[in-house]
Short mmCIF file of C-alpha atoms in Angstrom, two decimals:
data_model
loop_
_atom_site.label_atom_id
_atom_site.label_comp_id
_atom_site.label_asym_id
_atom_site.label_seq_id
_atom_site.Cartn_x
_atom_site.Cartn_y
_atom_site.Cartn_z
CA UNK A 1 16.81 -46.84 -69.01
CA UNK A 2 16.84 -48.33 -65.55
CA UNK A 3 17.21 -51.78 -67.00
CA UNK A 4 20.14 -50.75 -69.21
CA UNK A 5 21.89 -49.11 -66.27
CA UNK A 6 21.33 -52.18 -64.13
CA UNK A 7 22.71 -54.48 -66.83
CA UNK A 8 25.76 -52.26 -67.23
CA UNK A 9 26.29 -52.59 -63.48
CA UNK A 10 26.60 -56.35 -63.90
CA UNK A 11 29.20 -56.16 -66.63
CA UNK A 12 31.45 -53.36 -65.41
CA UNK A 13 34.57 -54.34 -63.56
CA UNK A 14 35.93 -50.89 -62.72
CA UNK A 15 34.33 -50.17 -59.38
CA UNK A 16 34.54 -46.36 -59.68
CA UNK A 17 32.36 -46.59 -62.76
CA UNK A 18 30.09 -48.93 -60.83
CA UNK A 19 29.70 -46.36 -58.06
CA UNK A 20 28.88 -43.61 -60.53
CA UNK A 21 26.41 -45.82 -62.40
CA UNK A 22 24.74 -46.72 -59.11
CA UNK A 23 24.24 -43.00 -58.52
CA UNK A 24 22.76 -42.58 -61.99
CA UNK A 25 20.52 -45.58 -61.36
CA UNK A 26 19.24 -43.96 -58.17
CA UNK A 27 18.62 -40.67 -59.94
CA UNK A 28 16.68 -42.41 -62.73
CA UNK A 29 14.56 -44.26 -60.19
CA UNK A 30 13.91 -40.92 -58.46
CA UNK A 31 12.55 -39.63 -61.76
CA UNK A 32 10.39 -42.73 -62.02
CA UNK A 33 9.04 -42.10 -58.51
CA UNK A 34 8.09 -38.56 -59.51
CA UNK A 35 6.04 -39.81 -62.44
CA UNK A 36 4.39 -42.27 -60.07
CA UNK A 37 3.25 -39.31 -57.86
CA UNK A 38 5.61 -40.10 -54.98
CA UNK A 39 7.34 -36.73 -54.77
CA UNK A 40 8.57 -37.16 -51.20
CA UNK A 41 10.08 -40.53 -52.01
CA UNK A 42 11.71 -39.15 -55.16
CA UNK A 43 13.23 -36.32 -53.15
CA UNK A 44 14.67 -38.72 -50.59
CA UNK A 45 15.92 -41.16 -53.20
CA UNK A 46 17.69 -38.40 -55.08
CA UNK A 47 19.34 -37.11 -51.92
CA UNK A 48 20.28 -40.56 -50.61
CA UNK A 49 21.09 -42.55 -53.71
CA UNK A 50 22.81 -39.91 -55.79
CA UNK A 51 24.39 -38.15 -52.81
CA UNK A 52 25.22 -39.93 -49.60
CA UNK A 53 25.40 -43.52 -50.87
CA UNK A 54 27.70 -42.60 -53.74
CA UNK A 55 29.99 -40.70 -51.39
CA UNK A 56 30.12 -43.64 -48.98
CA UNK A 57 30.85 -46.12 -51.78
CA UNK A 58 33.60 -43.85 -53.13
CA UNK A 59 35.06 -43.50 -49.64
CA UNK A 60 35.14 -47.27 -49.34
CA UNK A 61 36.76 -47.66 -52.76
CA UNK A 62 39.49 -45.23 -51.77
CA UNK A 63 40.29 -47.64 -48.93
CA UNK A 64 39.94 -51.03 -50.61
CA UNK A 65 41.00 -50.44 -54.22
CA UNK A 66 38.85 -50.14 -57.30
CA UNK A 67 39.60 -53.07 -59.59
CA UNK A 68 37.49 -56.14 -59.48
CA UNK A 69 39.08 -59.48 -60.28
CA UNK A 70 37.54 -61.83 -62.75
CA UNK A 71 35.49 -64.42 -60.96
CA UNK A 72 36.82 -67.97 -61.09
CA UNK A 73 33.45 -69.56 -60.72
CA UNK A 74 31.20 -70.01 -63.69
CA UNK A 75 28.20 -67.73 -63.81
CA UNK A 76 25.87 -70.41 -65.20
CA UNK A 77 24.48 -71.63 -61.88
CA UNK A 78 23.59 -68.13 -60.59
CA UNK A 79 22.00 -67.36 -63.94
CA UNK A 80 19.85 -70.51 -63.73
CA UNK A 81 18.84 -69.65 -60.16
CA UNK A 82 17.93 -66.10 -61.15
CA UNK A 83 15.92 -67.10 -64.21
CA UNK A 84 14.10 -69.75 -62.21
CA UNK A 85 13.25 -67.34 -59.37
CA UNK A 86 12.22 -64.69 -61.86
CA UNK A 87 9.87 -66.97 -63.74
CA UNK A 88 8.28 -68.15 -60.49
CA UNK A 89 7.74 -64.49 -59.53
CA UNK A 90 6.25 -63.71 -62.95
CA UNK A 91 3.90 -66.65 -62.50
CA UNK A 92 2.97 -65.16 -59.11
CA UNK A 93 2.10 -61.79 -60.62
CA UNK A 94 -0.62 -63.27 -62.81
CA UNK A 95 -3.02 -62.97 -59.86
CA UNK A 96 -1.93 -59.47 -58.89
CA UNK A 97 -4.31 -56.52 -59.33
CA UNK A 98 -3.67 -54.45 -62.48
CA UNK A 99 -1.57 -51.30 -62.37
CA UNK A 100 -3.29 -48.00 -61.61
CA UNK A 101 -6.78 -49.37 -61.03
CA UNK A 102 -8.61 -47.38 -58.30
CA UNK A 103 -10.42 -50.57 -57.26
CA UNK A 104 -7.23 -52.26 -56.08
CA UNK A 105 -7.40 -53.62 -52.53
CA UNK A 106 -4.42 -51.50 -51.47
CA UNK A 107 -6.53 -48.35 -51.87
CA UNK A 108 -9.40 -49.50 -49.66
CA UNK A 109 -7.94 -50.17 -46.25
CA UNK A 110 -6.68 -47.17 -44.26
CA UNK A 111 -5.56 -44.97 -47.14
CA UNK A 112 -9.01 -43.37 -47.77
CA UNK A 113 -9.19 -42.49 -44.10
CA UNK A 114 -5.82 -40.77 -44.27
CA UNK A 115 -6.81 -38.85 -47.39
CA UNK A 116 -10.25 -37.75 -46.18
CA UNK A 117 -9.77 -37.18 -42.48
CA UNK A 118 -6.23 -35.88 -42.15
CA UNK A 119 -7.32 -32.37 -43.15
CA UNK A 120 -9.55 -32.19 -40.06
CA UNK A 121 -7.50 -34.36 -37.72
CA UNK A 122 -4.02 -33.06 -38.50
CA UNK A 123 -4.58 -29.88 -40.44
CA UNK A 124 -1.59 -29.92 -42.77
CA UNK A 125 -1.88 -30.42 -46.52
CA UNK A 126 0.94 -32.90 -47.13
CA UNK A 127 -0.65 -36.25 -46.33
CA UNK A 128 2.68 -38.04 -46.50
CA UNK A 129 4.08 -35.88 -43.71
CA UNK A 130 1.02 -36.28 -41.52
CA UNK A 131 0.95 -40.04 -41.96
CA UNK A 132 4.70 -40.27 -41.41
CA UNK A 133 4.89 -38.18 -38.28
CA UNK A 134 1.49 -38.62 -36.68
CA UNK A 135 -0.51 -41.68 -37.72
CA UNK A 136 2.60 -43.80 -38.00
CA UNK A 137 4.79 -42.02 -35.49
CA UNK A 138 5.88 -45.32 -33.98
CA UNK A 139 7.31 -46.43 -37.33
CA UNK A 140 9.28 -43.25 -37.67
CA UNK A 141 10.56 -43.43 -34.11
CA UNK A 142 11.73 -46.98 -34.72
CA UNK A 143 13.32 -45.93 -38.00
CA UNK A 144 15.17 -43.06 -36.32
CA UNK A 145 16.42 -45.51 -33.73
CA UNK A 146 17.57 -47.86 -36.48
CA UNK A 147 19.74 -45.26 -38.17
CA UNK A 148 21.09 -44.17 -34.80
CA UNK A 149 22.01 -47.80 -34.13
CA UNK A 150 23.63 -47.99 -37.55
CA UNK A 151 25.74 -44.97 -36.66
CA UNK A 152 26.84 -46.64 -33.44
CA UNK A 153 27.71 -49.76 -35.42
CA UNK A 154 29.71 -47.88 -38.03
CA UNK A 155 31.58 -45.94 -35.37
CA UNK A 156 32.40 -49.13 -33.47
CA UNK A 157 33.66 -50.77 -36.64
CA UNK A 158 35.49 -47.80 -38.12
CA UNK A 159 36.10 -45.02 -35.66
CA UNK A 160 36.22 -46.48 -32.20
CA UNK A 161 38.97 -49.02 -32.64
CA UNK A 162 41.63 -46.49 -33.51
CA UNK A 163 41.35 -44.80 -30.15
CA UNK A 164 41.31 -48.15 -28.42
CA UNK A 165 44.68 -49.04 -29.92
CA UNK A 166 46.05 -45.64 -28.92
CA UNK A 167 45.07 -45.51 -25.30
CA UNK A 168 45.15 -49.21 -24.54
CA UNK A 169 41.66 -48.96 -23.13
CA UNK A 170 38.82 -51.27 -24.03
CA UNK A 171 36.04 -49.48 -22.24
CA UNK A 172 33.83 -47.50 -24.59
CA UNK A 173 32.86 -44.93 -21.95
CA UNK A 174 36.48 -44.12 -21.21
CA UNK A 175 37.08 -43.53 -24.90
CA UNK A 176 34.12 -41.23 -25.25
CA UNK A 177 34.94 -39.18 -22.18
CA UNK A 178 38.51 -38.84 -23.35
CA UNK A 179 37.34 -37.70 -26.73
CA UNK A 180 34.76 -35.32 -25.35
CA UNK A 181 37.04 -33.58 -22.90
CA UNK A 182 40.11 -33.79 -25.13
CA UNK A 183 42.24 -33.00 -22.13
CA UNK A 184 43.64 -36.40 -21.27
CA UNK A 185 47.18 -35.38 -20.28
CA UNK A 186 46.23 -32.16 -18.48
CA UNK A 187 44.81 -33.63 -15.24
CA UNK A 188 47.82 -35.93 -15.05
CA UNK A 189 50.06 -32.94 -15.30
CA UNK A 190 48.20 -30.93 -12.68
CA UNK A 191 47.69 -33.84 -10.30
CA UNK A 192 51.36 -34.81 -10.21
CA UNK A 193 52.65 -31.25 -9.95
CA UNK A 194 55.04 -32.31 -7.18
CA UNK A 195 56.86 -34.57 -9.59
CA UNK A 196 57.42 -32.65 -12.82
CA UNK A 197 59.84 -35.00 -14.61
CA UNK A 198 57.45 -37.94 -14.39
CA UNK A 199 54.56 -35.86 -15.68
CA UNK A 200 56.65 -34.64 -18.58
CA UNK A 201 57.64 -38.17 -19.42
CA UNK A 202 54.02 -39.24 -19.45
CA UNK A 203 53.02 -36.38 -21.64
CA UNK A 204 55.62 -36.99 -24.31
CA UNK A 205 54.73 -40.63 -24.26
CA UNK A 206 51.13 -39.76 -24.95
CA UNK A 207 52.06 -37.47 -27.78
CA UNK A 208 54.24 -40.11 -29.32
CA UNK A 209 51.32 -42.49 -29.27
CA UNK A 210 49.08 -39.96 -30.91
CA UNK A 211 51.55 -39.48 -33.74
CA UNK A 212 52.13 -43.19 -34.11
CA UNK A 213 48.41 -43.88 -34.41
CA UNK B 1 42.05 -29.56 -53.15
CA UNK B 2 43.16 -26.59 -51.07
CA UNK B 3 44.62 -24.66 -54.00
CA UNK B 4 41.65 -24.82 -56.36
CA UNK B 5 40.40 -21.25 -56.25
CA UNK B 6 37.21 -21.76 -58.25
CA UNK B 7 36.15 -24.72 -56.16
CA UNK B 8 36.82 -22.88 -52.92
CA UNK B 9 34.95 -19.73 -53.89
CA UNK B 10 32.14 -21.70 -55.50
CA UNK B 11 31.69 -23.84 -52.42
CA UNK B 12 31.67 -20.80 -50.17
CA UNK B 13 28.92 -19.28 -52.27
CA UNK B 14 26.92 -22.51 -52.50
CA UNK B 15 27.01 -23.73 -48.92
CA UNK B 16 24.81 -20.99 -47.36
CA UNK B 17 22.21 -21.59 -50.03
CA UNK B 18 22.30 -25.34 -49.43
CA UNK B 19 21.77 -24.76 -45.72
CA UNK B 20 18.92 -22.34 -46.40
CA UNK B 21 17.34 -24.84 -48.80
CA UNK B 22 17.57 -27.53 -46.14
CA UNK B 23 15.75 -25.30 -43.66
CA UNK B 24 13.14 -24.46 -46.32
CA UNK B 25 12.59 -28.17 -46.98
CA UNK B 26 12.30 -28.77 -43.25
CA UNK B 27 9.73 -26.09 -42.47
CA UNK B 28 7.86 -26.26 -45.76
CA UNK B 29 7.49 -30.03 -45.44
CA UNK B 30 3.95 -29.58 -44.16
CA UNK B 31 2.83 -27.96 -47.39
CA UNK B 32 4.99 -29.45 -50.11
CA UNK B 33 7.30 -32.38 -50.56
CA UNK B 34 9.96 -32.52 -47.91
CA UNK B 35 10.45 -33.19 -44.25
CA UNK B 36 12.96 -34.20 -41.69
CA UNK B 37 14.80 -36.90 -43.65
CA UNK B 38 15.34 -34.81 -46.74
CA UNK B 39 16.31 -31.73 -44.79
CA UNK B 40 18.76 -33.70 -42.68
CA UNK B 41 20.34 -35.23 -45.78
CA UNK B 42 20.69 -31.85 -47.50
CA UNK B 43 22.07 -30.29 -44.33
CA UNK B 44 24.61 -33.08 -44.03
CA UNK B 45 25.57 -32.86 -47.69
CA UNK B 46 26.40 -29.16 -47.23
CA UNK B 47 28.94 -30.06 -44.55
CA UNK B 48 30.23 -33.01 -46.56
CA UNK B 49 30.84 -30.63 -49.47
CA UNK B 50 32.69 -28.34 -47.09
CA UNK B 51 34.83 -31.25 -45.88
CA UNK B 52 35.56 -32.36 -49.45
CA UNK B 53 36.72 -28.92 -50.53
CA UNK B 54 38.46 -27.57 -47.45
CA UNK B 55 39.77 -30.80 -45.99
CA UNK B 56 38.61 -33.01 -43.17
CA UNK B 57 40.54 -31.26 -40.43
CA UNK B 58 39.02 -27.86 -41.21
CA UNK B 59 35.59 -29.43 -41.27
CA UNK B 60 36.22 -31.05 -37.91
CA UNK B 61 37.12 -27.65 -36.47
CA UNK B 62 33.83 -26.23 -37.77
CA UNK B 63 31.79 -29.23 -36.72
CA UNK B 64 33.55 -31.26 -34.00
CA UNK B 65 33.20 -35.02 -33.97
CA UNK B 66 31.69 -35.09 -30.50
CA UNK B 67 29.02 -32.59 -31.52
CA UNK B 68 28.04 -34.72 -34.51
CA UNK B 69 27.72 -37.82 -32.35
CA UNK B 70 25.72 -35.82 -29.85
CA UNK B 71 23.37 -34.69 -32.65
CA UNK B 72 22.77 -38.29 -33.67
CA UNK B 73 21.68 -39.17 -30.16
CA UNK B 74 19.85 -35.89 -29.49
CA UNK B 75 17.39 -36.42 -32.36
CA UNK B 76 16.22 -39.78 -31.02
CA UNK B 77 15.98 -38.15 -27.60
CA UNK B 78 13.80 -35.31 -28.96
CA UNK B 79 11.53 -37.77 -30.73
CA UNK B 80 11.07 -40.04 -27.73
CA UNK B 81 10.87 -36.98 -25.46
CA UNK B 82 7.87 -35.68 -27.39
CA UNK B 83 6.24 -39.05 -26.80
CA UNK B 84 6.97 -38.89 -23.08
CA UNK B 85 5.63 -35.33 -22.88
CA UNK B 86 2.37 -36.43 -24.48
CA UNK B 87 2.19 -39.26 -21.95
CA UNK B 88 2.68 -36.81 -19.08
CA UNK B 89 0.07 -34.43 -20.48
CA UNK B 90 -2.52 -37.17 -20.43
CA UNK B 91 -2.54 -38.59 -23.94
CA UNK B 92 -1.17 -41.76 -25.44
CA UNK B 93 2.48 -42.06 -26.44
CA UNK B 94 3.03 -39.80 -29.48
CA UNK B 95 -0.57 -38.57 -29.50
CA UNK B 96 0.03 -34.90 -30.24
CA UNK B 97 -3.56 -33.78 -29.65
CA UNK B 98 -2.82 -32.89 -26.05
CA UNK B 99 0.17 -30.66 -26.79
CA UNK B 100 -1.93 -27.52 -27.32
CA UNK B 101 -5.47 -26.43 -26.53
CA UNK B 102 -6.69 -27.21 -30.02
CA UNK B 103 -5.97 -30.74 -31.28
CA UNK B 104 -4.96 -29.40 -34.70
CA UNK B 105 -2.43 -27.01 -33.22
CA UNK B 106 -1.12 -29.79 -31.05
CA UNK B 107 -0.71 -31.98 -34.11
CA UNK B 108 1.16 -29.27 -35.99
CA UNK B 109 3.44 -28.61 -33.03
CA UNK B 110 4.06 -32.31 -32.50
CA UNK B 111 4.88 -32.92 -36.15
CA UNK B 112 7.23 -29.95 -36.16
CA UNK B 113 9.10 -31.22 -33.10
CA UNK B 114 9.26 -34.77 -34.36
CA UNK B 115 10.55 -33.67 -37.75
CA UNK B 116 13.15 -31.61 -35.95
CA UNK B 117 14.25 -34.74 -34.10
CA UNK B 118 14.47 -36.68 -37.37
CA UNK B 119 16.49 -33.85 -38.95
CA UNK B 120 18.95 -33.81 -36.07
CA UNK B 121 19.47 -37.56 -36.09
CA UNK B 122 19.79 -37.92 -39.86
CA UNK B 123 22.20 -34.98 -40.02
CA UNK B 124 24.34 -36.31 -37.18
CA UNK B 125 24.39 -39.87 -38.47
CA UNK B 126 25.26 -38.95 -42.06
CA UNK B 127 28.09 -36.59 -41.10
CA UNK B 128 29.42 -39.05 -38.52
CA UNK B 129 29.47 -41.83 -41.13
CA UNK B 130 31.24 -39.57 -43.60
CA UNK B 131 33.82 -38.63 -40.98
CA UNK B 132 34.34 -42.31 -40.16
CA UNK B 133 34.92 -43.28 -43.80
CA UNK B 134 37.00 -40.24 -44.70
CA UNK B 135 39.07 -40.23 -41.52
CA UNK B 136 40.06 -43.82 -42.12
CA UNK B 137 42.22 -42.87 -45.07
CA UNK B 138 44.32 -40.46 -43.07
CA UNK B 139 45.14 -43.11 -40.52
CA UNK B 140 46.41 -45.64 -43.00
CA UNK C 1 -5.33 -55.24 -71.19
CA UNK C 2 -4.48 -57.93 -68.71
CA UNK C 3 -0.86 -58.16 -69.77
CA UNK C 4 -0.37 -54.39 -69.91
CA UNK C 5 -1.68 -54.03 -66.36
CA UNK C 6 1.06 -56.32 -65.11
CA UNK C 7 3.97 -54.62 -66.82
CA UNK C 8 5.02 -52.74 -63.68
CA UNK C 9 5.42 -56.01 -61.79
CA UNK C 10 7.56 -57.45 -64.56
CA UNK C 11 9.81 -54.43 -64.64
CA UNK C 12 10.20 -54.76 -60.90
CA UNK C 13 10.98 -58.46 -61.22
CA UNK C 14 13.57 -57.81 -63.90
CA UNK C 15 15.39 -55.21 -61.79
CA UNK C 16 15.15 -57.39 -58.70
CA UNK C 17 16.64 -60.33 -60.56
CA UNK C 18 19.50 -58.19 -61.88
CA UNK C 19 20.25 -57.14 -58.31
CA UNK C 20 19.97 -60.75 -57.14
CA UNK C 21 22.33 -61.88 -59.89
CA UNK C 22 24.92 -59.29 -58.88
CA UNK C 23 24.52 -60.39 -55.30
CA UNK C 24 25.13 -64.11 -55.88
CA UNK C 25 27.49 -64.18 -58.85
CA UNK C 26 29.99 -61.38 -58.18
CA UNK C 27 32.92 -62.03 -55.92
CA UNK C 28 33.68 -58.45 -54.99
CA UNK C 29 32.08 -57.38 -51.72
CA UNK C 30 31.64 -53.72 -52.72
CA UNK C 31 29.84 -54.79 -55.86
CA UNK C 32 27.66 -57.10 -53.81
CA UNK C 33 26.52 -54.11 -51.78
CA UNK C 34 25.75 -52.15 -54.95
CA UNK C 35 23.71 -55.16 -56.07
CA UNK C 36 21.89 -55.08 -52.76
CA UNK C 37 21.02 -51.44 -53.46
CA UNK C 38 19.62 -52.35 -56.88
CA UNK C 39 17.57 -55.05 -55.20
CA UNK C 40 16.26 -52.57 -52.62
CA UNK C 41 15.34 -49.99 -55.25
CA UNK C 42 13.36 -52.59 -57.17
CA UNK C 43 11.29 -53.24 -54.05
CA UNK C 44 10.72 -49.50 -53.68
CA UNK C 45 9.47 -49.39 -57.27
CA UNK C 46 7.07 -52.27 -56.54
CA UNK C 47 5.52 -50.47 -53.59
CA UNK C 48 5.29 -47.07 -55.24
CA UNK C 49 3.76 -48.50 -58.40
CA UNK C 50 1.13 -50.29 -56.30
CA UNK C 51 0.21 -46.95 -54.72
CA UNK C 52 -0.32 -45.23 -58.06
CA UNK C 53 -3.88 -44.60 -59.20
CA UNK C 54 -4.40 -43.84 -62.87
CA UNK C 55 -5.13 -40.13 -63.31
CA UNK C 56 -4.14 -39.45 -59.72
CA UNK C 57 -1.91 -36.75 -58.39
CA UNK C 58 0.59 -36.42 -55.57
CA UNK C 59 -1.05 -36.74 -52.14
CA UNK C 60 -0.80 -33.09 -51.13
CA UNK C 61 -4.26 -31.75 -50.37
CA UNK C 62 -5.30 -28.88 -52.64
CA UNK C 63 -8.43 -27.01 -53.67
CA UNK C 64 -11.01 -28.96 -55.59
CA UNK C 65 -11.25 -32.69 -55.29
CA UNK C 66 -8.72 -34.47 -57.50
CA UNK C 67 -7.87 -38.14 -57.19
CA UNK C 68 -4.88 -38.64 -54.91
CA UNK C 69 -2.49 -41.54 -55.15
CA UNK C 70 -2.22 -43.77 -52.12
CA UNK C 71 0.06 -42.07 -49.55
CA UNK C 72 0.67 -45.16 -47.43
CA UNK C 73 3.29 -46.85 -49.67
CA UNK C 74 5.11 -43.53 -49.92
CA UNK C 75 5.47 -43.35 -46.16
CA UNK C 76 6.64 -46.94 -45.89
CA UNK C 77 9.22 -46.49 -48.63
CA UNK C 78 10.43 -43.18 -47.22
CA UNK C 79 11.31 -45.06 -44.07
CA UNK C 80 12.81 -47.93 -46.02
CA UNK C 81 15.11 -45.66 -48.04
CA UNK C 82 16.71 -44.12 -44.99
CA UNK C 83 17.07 -47.50 -43.31
CA UNK C 84 18.56 -48.72 -46.59
CA UNK C 85 21.32 -46.11 -46.54
CA UNK C 86 22.03 -47.01 -42.92
CA UNK C 87 22.45 -50.69 -43.80
CA UNK C 88 24.58 -49.75 -46.80
CA UNK C 89 26.92 -47.74 -44.62
CA UNK C 90 27.12 -50.55 -42.08
CA UNK C 91 27.88 -53.07 -44.83
CA UNK C 92 30.55 -50.84 -46.35
CA UNK C 93 32.22 -50.38 -42.98
CA UNK C 94 32.26 -54.17 -42.60
CA UNK C 95 33.89 -54.38 -46.03
CA UNK C 96 36.57 -51.93 -44.92
CA UNK C 97 37.24 -53.98 -41.78
CA UNK C 98 37.42 -57.17 -43.82
CA UNK C 99 39.90 -55.50 -46.13
CA UNK C 100 42.05 -54.57 -43.15
CA UNK C 101 41.95 -58.09 -41.75
CA UNK C 102 42.45 -60.03 -45.00
CA UNK C 103 43.98 -57.51 -47.39
CA UNK C 104 41.39 -58.25 -50.05
CA UNK C 105 37.68 -57.85 -50.70
CA UNK C 106 37.36 -60.69 -53.18
CA UNK C 107 35.27 -63.51 -51.81
CA UNK C 108 37.41 -66.24 -53.42
CA UNK C 109 40.64 -64.92 -51.90
CA UNK C 110 39.07 -64.64 -48.46
CA UNK C 111 37.86 -68.21 -48.79
CA UNK C 112 41.36 -69.37 -49.73
CA UNK C 113 42.89 -67.54 -46.76
CA UNK C 114 40.36 -69.13 -44.43
CA UNK C 115 41.13 -72.56 -45.83
CA UNK C 116 44.86 -71.96 -45.41
CA UNK C 117 44.34 -71.10 -41.77
CA UNK C 118 42.05 -74.05 -41.19
CA UNK C 119 44.55 -76.37 -42.84
CA UNK C 120 46.94 -75.82 -39.96
CA UNK C 121 49.52 -73.81 -41.85
CA UNK C 122 51.18 -71.45 -39.45
CA UNK C 123 50.14 -68.13 -40.91
CA UNK C 124 49.23 -65.26 -38.68
CA UNK C 125 46.14 -63.86 -40.27
CA UNK C 126 44.23 -61.82 -37.74
CA UNK C 127 41.14 -63.96 -38.16
CA UNK C 128 40.68 -64.49 -34.44
CA UNK C 129 40.00 -60.81 -33.95
CA UNK C 130 37.22 -60.94 -36.50
CA UNK C 131 35.69 -63.97 -34.80
CA UNK C 132 35.75 -62.30 -31.43
CA UNK C 133 34.06 -59.28 -32.93
CA UNK C 134 31.35 -61.38 -34.48
#
């Protein structure tokens, strides 16, 4: 199922259908994660892949158009590269430990400690949560910082520039304080109370800018 | 979509349940699948649904842009703050044992606070990204 | 027995290669990002399938003493998924900015526009702004 969906993704040229199929692909992989005992991961994948990612892709398509042009280049060279890489990887798997075997090396490092001791050390039943938040708290802190940084990046690329064009300012702090207070023209008005016509002129100018942006 | 009656009523019925489910996922994450990430995503999706149905401007009145940005930063601050508190109370960074008299209670409290930080950040970041992408269309 | 034990790796490789093919052969930038997501998901499947133990159950401690699957890959992938959506959003916002600067998201067209500017033709594409940003 996953493979069929992935292959359909290659062939489709209507990008709305691609976005929807990507959501279905994520949902199918969430089901696969559930059968592989990773319920937390399945939950997250369903919420992210079928929810937020699809909405973001659709939002992008609304901005950039949804028809893909036919590629001018031939697809033979990429195909050769992919088949070559794939066969090298398959050759590499011949030494890998078999699926589902309890004797695999991955199950004999720190995982037994987590499973046996976390009941006494942490005291909560969901081992994934205790490992995530306590044993590997640094990882999660770094990960939280990463998505915060991604938000800052997205806002700089998408949201911040609009206000910069409006106000003619380049300083990020000025923009934020303006946005937070939302009372840009008011201090100007109050401060120059002795000169009402000038203040009025400034205010209308600002409003005109806001409409123009 | 302002004139679609069924959508509007349906969304109004659904959104409180989505928010409740997010809180359930958050606080039941110790015992079943769930936790800060999932709860934050579900919480954010409730507000994204609201914005889709009732329009972006209405959503921005309910949930102002500055508040969303603040949430994104606040979560990281809570997370790192828990680490600093454990440092001050004599443990290592993010060692929750020292937060309460019993190490286990300290661990539970620490995990709860940290998950709360993750929830806040994920919620803020997802809604802020949605606002950024959806607000772009109105400008152009 | 040997071949059946490796099937999960081959499924992962197939999905990864499909994602890789989308990434290098398609000209549309949005589709490239979808391909990147397929690629990411295949890596998630690799990790999760390595954590599975036959006859195991989800790692939530219960009464009795069943076999639990390995919780460590789950934690790593949980982190990776959320970072993945963050990178996806960042990439999509870059696509939107590229569309505003060039008017297209097709790689070939962008390449042509760049060549036209480099060839000294006096066209005012706002490429300098993009460079300054980078």
